[in-house]
Coordinates of C-alpha atoms in Angstrom, one line a residue:
M1 CA 92.2 85.4 96.6
D2 CA 89.0 86.3 94.7
E3 CA 89.7 89.1 92.5
S4 CA 86.3 89.3 90.9
T5 CA 84.7 92.6 90.1
A6 CA 81.2 93.5 89.3
A7 CA 79.7 92.7 86.0
P8 CA 80.4 94.9 82.7
G9 CA 78.1 97.7 82.6
A10 CA 76.9 97.3 86.1
P11 CA 77.1 100.7 88.3
A12 CA 80.3 100.4 90.3
P13 CA 79.2 100.3 94.3
E14 CA 80.1 102.7 96.8
P15 CA 83.3 102.1 98.5
G16 CA 81.8 102.2 101.7
S17 CA 78.7 99.8 100.8
A18 CA 80.3 97.3 98.9
P19 CA 80.4 93.6 99.9
D20 CA 83.0 92.9 102.1
G21 CA 86.1 91.5 100.0
E22 CA 85.0 92.9 96.4
W23 CA 87.8 94.3 94.6
L24 CA 87.0 97.8 93.2
R25 CA 88.6 100.5 91.2
V26 CA 89.5 104.0 91.6
H27 CA 88.2 107.1 89.5
P28 CA 88.7 106.5 85.9
A29 CA 90.3 110.4 85.7
S30 CA 92.9 109.3 88.3
P31 CA 95.5 108.3 85.5
F32 CA 94.8 111.7 83.8
V33 CA 95.1 113.8 87.1
R34 CA 98.5 111.9 87.7
G35 CA 99.8 112.2 84.5
W36 CA 98.8 115.7 83.1
V37 CA 102.4 116.4 83.3
A38 CA 103.2 114.0 80.5
L39 CA 100.5 115.4 78.2
A40 CA 101.9 118.9 79.2
A41 CA 105.5 117.7 78.0
I42 CA 104.0 116.4 74.6
G43 CA 102.3 119.5 73.9
F44 CA 105.4 121.7 74.9
F45 CA 107.6 119.4 72.5
F46 CA 105.4 119.9 69.5
G47 CA 104.7 123.7 70.5
R48 CA 107.8 124.6 71.5
D49 CA 108.6 126.0 67.6
I50 CA 105.6 128.3 67.5
V51 CA 106.2 129.6 70.7
E52 CA 109.8 130.5 69.7
R53 CA 108.8 132.1 66.4
L54 CA 106.0 134.2 68.1
L55 CA 108.5 135.5 70.8
Q56 CA 111.1 136.3 67.8
G57 CA 108.7 138.1 65.6
R58 CA 108.9 135.7 62.9
P59 CA 105.9 133.7 61.0
L60 CA 104.1 131.4 63.0
I61 CA 104.3 128.7 60.3
A62 CA 107.6 128.1 58.4
E63 CA 107.9 127.9 54.6
D64 CA 108.4 123.9 54.7
F65 CA 105.7 123.3 57.3
A66 CA 103.7 121.6 54.5
G67 CA 106.2 118.9 53.9
R68 CA 106.7 118.2 57.8
A69 CA 102.9 118.3 58.8
P70 CA 102.2 115.0 58.2
W71 CA 105.0 113.6 60.0
L72 CA 104.3 115.8 63.0
V73 CA 100.6 114.6 63.1
A74 CA 101.8 111.3 62.8
G75 CA 104.5 111.3 65.6
G76 CA 102.0 113.5 68.1
G77 CA 99.1 111.1 67.4
I78 CA 101.2 108.3 68.1
M79 CA 102.4 109.7 71.2
L80 CA 99.3 110.7 72.4
V81 CA 97.5 107.4 71.6
L82 CA 100.1 105.6 73.9
A83 CA 100.0 108.2 76.5
V84 CA 96.2 107.6 76.7
L85 CA 96.3 103.8 76.3
G86 CA 99.0 103.8 79.4
F87 CA 96.6 105.6 81.3
I88 CA 93.8 103.2 80.8
L89 CA 95.7 100.0 81.3
T90 CA 96.9 101.7 84.6
W91 CA 93.6 102.3 85.6
Y92 CA 92.3 99.2 84.4
F93 CA 94.7 97.1 86.6
T94 CA 94.7 99.3 89.9
K95 CA 92.1 97.8 92.1
Y96 CA 91.5 97.8 95.9
Q97 CA 89.9 95.6 98.6
V98 CA 88.8 96.0 102.4
S99 CA 88.6 92.3 103.6
E100 CA 89.6 90.0 106.5
G101 CA 91.1 92.9 108.3
Y102 CA 93.6 94.2 105.5
V103 CA 93.1 96.9 103.2
R104 CA 94.9 95.7 99.7
V105 CA 95.8 97.6 96.6
N106 CA 96.9 96.1 93.4
S107 CA 98.7 98.2 90.5
G108 CA 100.7 98.0 87.4
F109 CA 100.0 95.9 84.2
L110 CA 103.6 95.0 83.5
F111 CA 105.3 95.0 86.8
R112 CA 102.5 93.9 88.8
Q113 CA 102.4 95.0 92.4
Q114 CA 100.2 94.1 95.6
R115 CA 100.6 96.2 98.7
Q116 CA 98.6 95.6 102.1
A117 CA 98.1 96.9 105.3
R118 CA 96.7 95.6 108.6
L119 CA 93.7 97.6 109.5
D120 CA 94.8 97.5 113.5
R121 CA 98.4 98.6 112.7
V122 CA 97.1 101.6 110.6
Q123 CA 99.0 104.5 112.4
A124 CA 97.1 107.5 110.6
I125 CA 94.8 108.1 107.3
D126 CA 95.2 111.2 105.2
I127 CA 93.2 112.5 102.4
V128 CA 95.2 114.6 100.1
Q129 CA 93.9 116.9 97.5
P130 CA 96.1 118.6 95.1
L131 CA 95.0 121.3 93.1
L132 CA 94.3 119.7 90.0
A133 CA 92.3 116.9 91.9
R134 CA 90.4 119.8 93.9
I135 CA 89.2 121.0 90.4
F136 CA 87.7 117.5 89.8
G137 CA 86.2 116.4 93.1
L138 CA 89.0 113.9 93.6
A139 CA 91.1 113.0 96.4
E140 CA 94.1 110.8 97.6
L141 CA 93.6 108.4 100.4
K142 CA 97.0 107.5 102.4
F143 CA 97.5 104.7 104.8
E144 CA 100.4 104.8 107.1
V145 CA 101.5 101.7 108.8
A146 CA 105.2 101.5 109.3
D147 CA 108.2 103.6 109.6
A148 CA 109.8 106.3 107.0
G149 CA 106.7 106.2 104.9
E150 CA 107.7 103.3 102.8
S151 CA 104.9 101.2 103.4
A152 CA 102.4 103.8 102.9
V153 CA 99.2 102.5 100.9
K154 CA 97.8 104.8 98.7
L155 CA 94.6 105.2 96.8
A156 CA 94.9 107.8 94.0
Y157 CA 91.9 109.0 93.2
L158 CA 88.5 108.5 94.5
R159 CA 85.7 111.0 94.4
M160 CA 85.8 113.2 97.8
D161 CA 82.7 111.6 99.2
D162 CA 83.9 108.1 98.2
A163 CA 87.1 108.9 100.0
R164 CA 85.5 110.1 103.0
Q165 CA 83.3 106.9 103.3
L166 CA 86.1 104.5 102.7
R167 CA 88.1 106.2 105.5
A168 CA 85.0 106.2 108.0
T169 CA 84.9 102.3 107.0
I170 CA 88.8 101.6 107.6
L171 CA 88.6 103.6 110.8
A172 CA 85.7 101.4 112.1
R173 CA 87.4 98.5 111.1
A174 CA 90.5 99.2 112.7
A175 CA 88.8 100.4 115.7
G176 CA 87.4 96.8 116.2
V177 CA 83.5 97.7 114.9
V178 CA 82.0 94.7 113.5
P179 CA 79.6 95.1 110.6
D180 CA 76.0 94.1 111.4
P181 CA 75.6 90.5 109.7
A182 CA 72.0 91.3 108.9
R183 CA 73.0 94.5 106.9
P184 CA 76.5 93.8 105.7
L185 CA 76.1 96.3 102.9
E186 CA 75.6 99.4 105.2
A187 CA 78.1 101.7 105.1
A188 CA 80.0 102.9 108.3
P189 CA 78.8 106.1 109.4
E190 CA 81.2 108.8 109.6
A191 CA 82.3 110.0 113.0
P192 CA 81.2 113.3 114.2
E193 CA 83.8 115.8 114.9
F194 CA 84.1 118.7 117.5
P195 CA 86.2 121.7 116.6
V196 CA 89.1 122.4 118.8
L197 CA 91.2 125.3 117.3
S198 CA 92.2 126.9 114.2
V199 CA 95.1 128.9 113.6
P200 CA 94.4 132.7 112.1
P201 CA 96.3 133.5 109.0
S202 CA 97.9 136.8 110.4
R203 CA 99.4 134.6 113.0
L204 CA 100.8 132.3 110.9
V205 CA 102.5 135.1 108.9
G206 CA 103.9 136.6 112.1
S207 CA 105.3 133.2 113.3
L208 CA 107.2 133.2 109.8
L209 CA 108.5 136.9 110.2
L210 CA 110.0 135.9 113.7
S211 CA 111.4 132.5 112.6
E212 CA 115.4 131.8 112.9
Q213 CA 115.6 132.2 109.1
S214 CA 114.4 135.6 109.0
V215 CA 116.8 136.5 112.2
G216 CA 119.6 134.9 109.6
V217 CA 118.6 136.8 106.6
V218 CA 118.6 139.9 108.5
L219 CA 121.9 139.6 110.0
G220 CA 123.5 138.5 106.5
G221 CA 122.1 141.8 105.2
V222 CA 123.6 143.9 108.1
A223 CA 127.2 142.0 107.6
S224 CA 126.9 142.8 103.9
V225 CA 126.0 146.5 104.4
I226 CA 129.0 146.6 107.0
L227 CA 131.4 144.8 104.9
S228 CA 130.5 146.8 101.7
A229 CA 130.8 150.0 103.5
V230 CA 134.3 149.1 104.9
T231 CA 135.7 147.7 102.0
D232 CA 133.8 149.8 99.3
N233 CA 132.8 147.0 97.2
R234 CA 129.2 146.6 96.5
S235 CA 129.4 142.9 95.7
F236 CA 128.3 141.8 98.9
Y237 CA 125.0 142.6 98.0
F238 CA 124.8 139.9 95.3
Y239 CA 125.2 137.2 97.9
L240 CA 121.8 138.1 99.4
I241 CA 119.9 137.3 96.3
P242 CA 120.1 133.7 96.5
A243 CA 119.3 133.9 100.5
A244 CA 116.4 135.8 99.6
L245 CA 115.0 133.5 96.9
G246 CA 115.5 130.8 99.3
L247 CA 113.8 132.2 102.0
A248 CA 110.6 133.5 99.8
A249 CA 110.2 129.8 98.6
S250 CA 110.5 128.3 102.4
Y251 CA 108.1 131.2 103.4
W252 CA 105.7 130.5 100.6
G253 CA 106.1 126.5 101.5
S254 CA 105.2 127.0 105.0
F255 CA 102.6 129.4 104.5
N256 CA 101.0 127.1 101.8
K257 CA 101.1 124.0 104.1
G258 CA 100.0 125.8 107.5
Y259 CA 97.2 128.0 106.0
N260 CA 93.8 127.4 107.4
F261 CA 95.0 125.0 109.9
T262 CA 92.2 123.5 112.0
A263 CA 92.1 120.7 114.6
A264 CA 88.9 118.6 115.7
I265 CA 88.5 115.6 117.9
S266 CA 86.3 112.4 116.9
P267 CA 85.7 109.0 118.3
D268 CA 88.2 108.1 115.7
G269 CA 90.9 110.0 116.5
I270 CA 92.6 113.7 116.1
R271 CA 91.5 115.5 112.7
L272 CA 93.8 118.2 111.1
R273 CA 92.9 120.3 108.2
Y274 CA 95.3 122.4 106.6
G275 CA 96.4 123.6 103.2
L276 CA 96.0 126.9 100.6
L277 CA 96.6 125.3 97.1
D278 CA 96.9 121.4 97.8
T279 CA 94.8 120.5 100.9
Q280 CA 95.3 117.9 103.5
A281 CA 92.9 116.1 105.9
Q282 CA 94.7 113.8 108.7
T283 CA 93.3 111.4 110.8
L284 CA 95.4 110.2 113.8
P285 CA 93.7 107.2 115.9
P286 CA 93.8 107.4 119.6
G287 CA 97.3 106.2 120.9
R288 CA 99.1 106.1 117.7
I289 CA 101.4 109.3 118.5
Q290 CA 104.9 107.7 119.4
A291 CA 106.2 111.1 120.9
L292 CA 105.5 114.9 121.2
K293 CA 107.7 117.9 121.3
V294 CA 106.2 121.6 122.0
V295 CA 108.8 124.2 121.4
Q296 CA 109.4 128.0 121.8
S297 CA 112.2 130.4 120.5
P298 CA 113.3 133.6 122.1
L299 CA 111.1 135.8 119.5
W300 CA 107.9 133.7 119.9
R301 CA 108.2 134.3 123.8
I302 CA 107.4 137.9 123.2
F303 CA 103.6 136.7 121.9
G304 CA 103.7 133.5 123.8
W305 CA 103.7 131.3 120.9
Y306 CA 104.6 127.6 120.7
R307 CA 104.7 124.9 117.9
M308 CA 103.9 121.1 118.4
Q309 CA 105.6 118.4 116.4
V310 CA 104.9 114.7 116.8
N311 CA 106.5 111.2 115.8
V312 CA 103.9 109.0 114.0
A313 CA 104.9 105.6 112.6
G314 CA 104.8 106.0 108.8
Y315 CA 105.5 109.9 108.6
G316 CA 109.1 109.6 108.9
A317 CA 111.6 112.1 110.1
A318 CA 110.8 115.9 109.3
G319 CA 112.7 117.8 107.4
S320 CA 113.4 115.3 104.5
N321 CA 110.9 117.1 102.4
G322 CA 108.0 119.7 102.9
E323 CA 105.1 117.1 103.2
S324 CA 106.7 115.1 106.0
A325 CA 107.6 118.4 107.9
S326 CA 103.7 119.4 107.5
R327 CA 102.4 115.8 108.5
T328 CA 104.5 116.2 111.7
T329 CA 103.1 119.4 112.7
L330 CA 100.3 119.1 115.3
L331 CA 100.0 122.7 115.7
P332 CA 102.0 125.2 113.5
V333 CA 101.7 128.1 116.1
G334 CA 99.5 128.6 119.1
K335 CA 99.2 130.0 122.4
L336 CA 99.5 128.2 125.8
P337 CA 95.6 127.5 126.2
E338 CA 95.5 125.9 122.5
V339 CA 98.8 124.1 123.5
M340 CA 97.2 122.7 126.5
S341 CA 93.9 121.6 124.3
M342 CA 96.3 119.5 121.8
L343 CA 97.8 118.0 125.0
A344 CA 94.7 117.1 126.3
L345 CA 93.8 115.2 122.8
V346 CA 97.2 113.5 122.6
L347 CA 97.2 112.2 126.3
P348 CA 93.5 112.0 127.6
D349 CA 94.8 110.5 130.7
P350 CA 97.7 112.7 131.9
G351 CA 98.3 110.3 134.9
T352 CA 98.5 113.1 137.5
P353 CA 95.8 114.9 139.8
E354 CA 97.4 118.3 138.4
P355 CA 98.1 118.4 134.7
G356 CA 98.1 121.8 134.1
R357 CA 100.7 122.5 136.6
I358 CA 102.8 120.2 135.5
F359 CA 102.8 120.8 131.9
A360 CA 103.1 124.7 132.5
A361 CA 106.5 123.9 134.6
G362 CA 107.5 122.0 131.6
L363 CA 106.9 124.7 129.0
G364 CA 108.3 127.4 131.3
G365 CA 109.3 126.7 134.7
L366 CA 112.9 126.3 136.7
D367 CA 114.4 124.2 139.4
S368 CA 111.9 121.6 140.9
D369 CA 108.7 123.6 139.7
G370 CA 106.0 120.9 138.9
G371 CA 108.1 118.2 140.5
F372 CA 110.7 118.1 137.6
V373 CA 114.0 117.0 138.5
T374 CA 116.9 119.0 137.1
T375 CA 120.5 119.1 136.7
P376 CA 122.5 119.1 139.8
R377 CA 124.3 122.3 140.8
R378 CA 127.5 120.9 140.0
G379 CA 126.5 120.6 136.3
R380 CA 126.2 124.3 135.9
F381 CA 129.7 124.5 134.8
L382 CA 128.7 122.4 131.5
A383 CA 125.2 124.1 131.1
P384 CA 125.6 127.5 132.7
F385 CA 122.3 128.7 131.4
A386 CA 120.2 125.6 131.0
W387 CA 120.9 123.8 134.1
R388 CA 118.1 124.9 135.9
R389 CA 115.8 124.0 132.9
N390 CA 117.1 120.6 132.0
G391 CA 115.0 118.1 133.7
F392 CA 112.5 115.2 133.8
A393 CA 109.1 114.3 135.5
A394 CA 107.0 111.2 135.1
T395 CA 103.4 111.0 135.5
E396 CA 101.4 107.6 135.5
T397 CA 101.1 107.7 131.6
A398 CA 104.2 109.7 130.2
L399 CA 107.5 110.8 130.7
L400 CA 108.2 114.3 130.4
I401 CA 111.6 115.9 129.5
R402 CA 112.2 119.7 129.4
S403 CA 115.5 121.5 128.4
G404 CA 116.7 124.8 126.9
R405 CA 116.8 128.4 128.5
W406 CA 116.6 130.4 125.4
W407 CA 115.3 127.8 122.9
R408 CA 112.4 126.1 125.5
E409 CA 111.7 122.4 124.7
L410 CA 109.1 120.0 126.2
V411 CA 109.2 116.3 125.2
M412 CA 106.4 114.0 126.0
V413 CA 106.8 110.1 125.4
P414 CA 103.9 107.7 126.8
H415 CA 105.4 105.0 128.6
Q416 CA 104.1 102.1 126.1
R417 CA 105.8 104.1 123.5
T418 CA 109.1 103.7 124.7
Q419 CA 110.8 101.4 122.5
S420 CA 114.5 101.2 123.9
M421 CA 116.7 103.1 126.2
A422 CA 120.5 104.1 126.7
L423 CA 122.6 105.9 129.0
H424 CA 125.2 107.9 127.7
Q425 CA 128.3 109.4 129.5
G426 CA 131.4 111.3 128.1
P427 CA 134.8 111.9 129.8
I428 CA 133.5 115.3 130.8
A429 CA 130.2 114.5 132.0
R430 CA 131.6 111.6 133.8
R431 CA 134.1 113.9 135.6
F432 CA 131.0 115.9 136.9
R433 CA 129.0 112.4 137.6
L434 CA 126.3 113.3 134.8
A435 CA 125.0 111.4 132.1
D436 CA 122.3 111.4 129.3
L437 CA 119.2 109.2 129.1
V438 CA 118.0 108.8 125.5
L439 CA 114.5 107.1 124.7
H440 CA 114.0 105.5 121.2
T441 CA 110.8 106.1 119.4
T442 CA 109.8 105.7 115.7
A443 CA 111.6 108.1 113.3
G444 CA 110.3 111.8 113.4
P445 CA 111.4 115.3 114.6
V446 CA 111.1 114.6 118.0
S447 CA 114.4 113.1 119.6
P448 CA 113.7 112.4 123.4
R449 CA 117.0 113.0 125.6
L450 CA 117.6 114.0 128.7
T451 CA 120.7 115.9 129.0
Q452 CA 123.1 116.2 131.8
A453 CA 121.0 114.5 134.7
G454 CA 122.8 113.6 138.0
L455 CA 124.3 109.9 137.3
D456 CA 122.4 108.3 140.2
E457 CA 119.1 110.1 138.9
A458 CA 119.7 108.9 135.6
R459 CA 120.4 105.3 136.5
T460 CA 117.1 105.2 138.6
L461 CA 115.0 106.7 135.9
F462 CA 116.4 104.1 133.6
D463 CA 115.4 101.4 135.9
E464 CA 111.8 102.9 136.5
Q465 CA 111.0 103.9 133.2
S466 CA 111.7 100.3 132.2
A467 CA 109.1 99.1 134.6
R468 CA 106.6 101.6 133.5
A469 CA 106.9 100.7 129.9
R470 CA 106.3 97.1 130.6
L471 CA 103.4 97.6 132.7
A472 CA 101.8 100.2 130.0
R473 CA 102.3 97.7 127.5
N474 CA 100.7 95.0 129.5
R475 CA 97.7 97.0 129.8
Q476 CA 97.4 97.5 125.8
T477 CA 95.9 94.1 125.1
S478 CA 94.7 95.0 121.3
E479 CA 95.8 97.3 118.7
Q480 CA 92.1 98.1 118.2
W481 CA 91.2 101.0 120.3
L482 CA 87.5 100.1 121.4
A483 CA 88.8 96.6 122.2
Q484 CA 91.5 97.7 124.6
V485 CA 91.1 97.2 128.5
A486 CA 90.2 100.0 130.7
P487 CA 93.6 101.4 132.3
A488 CA 94.3 100.3 135.7
P489 CA 96.3 101.9 138.6
M490 CA 99.8 101.7 137.6
T491 CA 101.9 101.0 140.7
A492 CA 105.2 102.5 141.9
P493 CA 108.1 100.6 140.2
V494 CA 110.7 99.0 142.7
P495 CA 113.8 101.1 142.5
G496 CA 116.6 98.9 141.2
E497 CA 114.2 96.3 139.5
R498 CA 115.7 95.7 136.2
S499 CA 113.2 93.7 134.0
G500 CA 113.3 95.3 130.6
S501 CA 114.8 92.3 128.9
E502 CA 111.1 90.8 129.0
T503 CA 109.2 93.7 127.2
I504 CA 111.7 96.4 126.2
N505 CA 115.0 96.3 124.5
Q506 CA 117.5 98.2 126.9
Q507 CA 121.2 99.2 126.3
E508 CA 123.5 101.1 128.7
S509 CA 126.5 102.6 126.7
T510 CA 129.3 104.6 127.3
N511 CA 130.6 107.1 124.9
R512 CA 134.3 107.1 125.2
G513 CA 134.8 109.9 122.6

């Protein structure tokens, strides 16, 4: 592997115009942007005594300072030199390369590490700008290629223009665009984008105030007032303090991540931008979304608001940290027309001549609206409020699962993203001839599960969905979306035909517990 770089003193080539296979370095200020905490810690260690004296009203300089000054200066100077030297070595040994269908990153001077990602397996590309990086005009580039975020390849930091250009180059290679041999140094142009929607800050604030967390705090406050009045003990109010602090932190995190949320469509995928202090720009290439969920709480129904979340390989499960939760959010809060617009981006070919009718029935319909198959009437004793909502419908390109009467939920899984399936039936469900069908996708906030379906309907869907997944995967001949063949009409699967062992790992299990 050739790791040669430009000659000393030569200007660094632009990331998008460098010869294929050339190793490049990140911005020289990158280690200082990442390691500012270490510099701040050194300053705090040596300035703590002065701050304490200032607060206590004592003289800023102690009487014996003259004797200790040479040692303090020497110690501080050595620590500062070591920190700066570590930053320089970190920058010098961090290189990246785009070549032969891979993006590679080498880092570390004591413990060397090389990470690489196949361009045709890139699931998403994010441009992240923490507050300090924004001040210096720098950005971090992240490539997601596997589950749980463990295989994320990161480049921190590049100039913002260089990061955007490198993203355009990688997306072009991932799509299957071949560079012109006559002009190998020509940078790939950034694909144009067309705005789709934006979330007003007022709506974002309203969605936070009407969240389940707010309801919990209000109920806790009411309970504290009642208990204080009954027992004549004011200490119950103190229990609200940690709850209020936690709620304020949660509000701020959600507002900071969802502020200025915008969505756009471009030839290289769906582009999402959001953030108040730390901004982030995501690019989801076509077909990389594994599953999608649209939810609506009872309070949000008053204003017709919905939230959309997705499973994307590499993002992991939402809720593990704030970053993961924001990255798996396709729409933090939106109305029905905006939801339909985002659904059209995720699934450009809905596989039905009446997509509006079936999606509207999935969001708010009952019984057989839109062709949904719901829980049989005998299951009303197990789900007295939701049995008319719980159901499924299949188009030629995706399986739709709806559930919940008060907290409404619609899950959509493209057929080719069905990795495995399982039938679950407990003793009570077995008594009523009901079963749950679970679809397995990558880790994320969406857990596709058809609850309390009729046993015969669940078995038929199990067979038909395996056939649909097999046919959909056969049509996807390449991971590069420009090289994929046009979709062919999907023939109806033969009921009872079980061929999942060819392309999809199936399992039918019975939960005896």
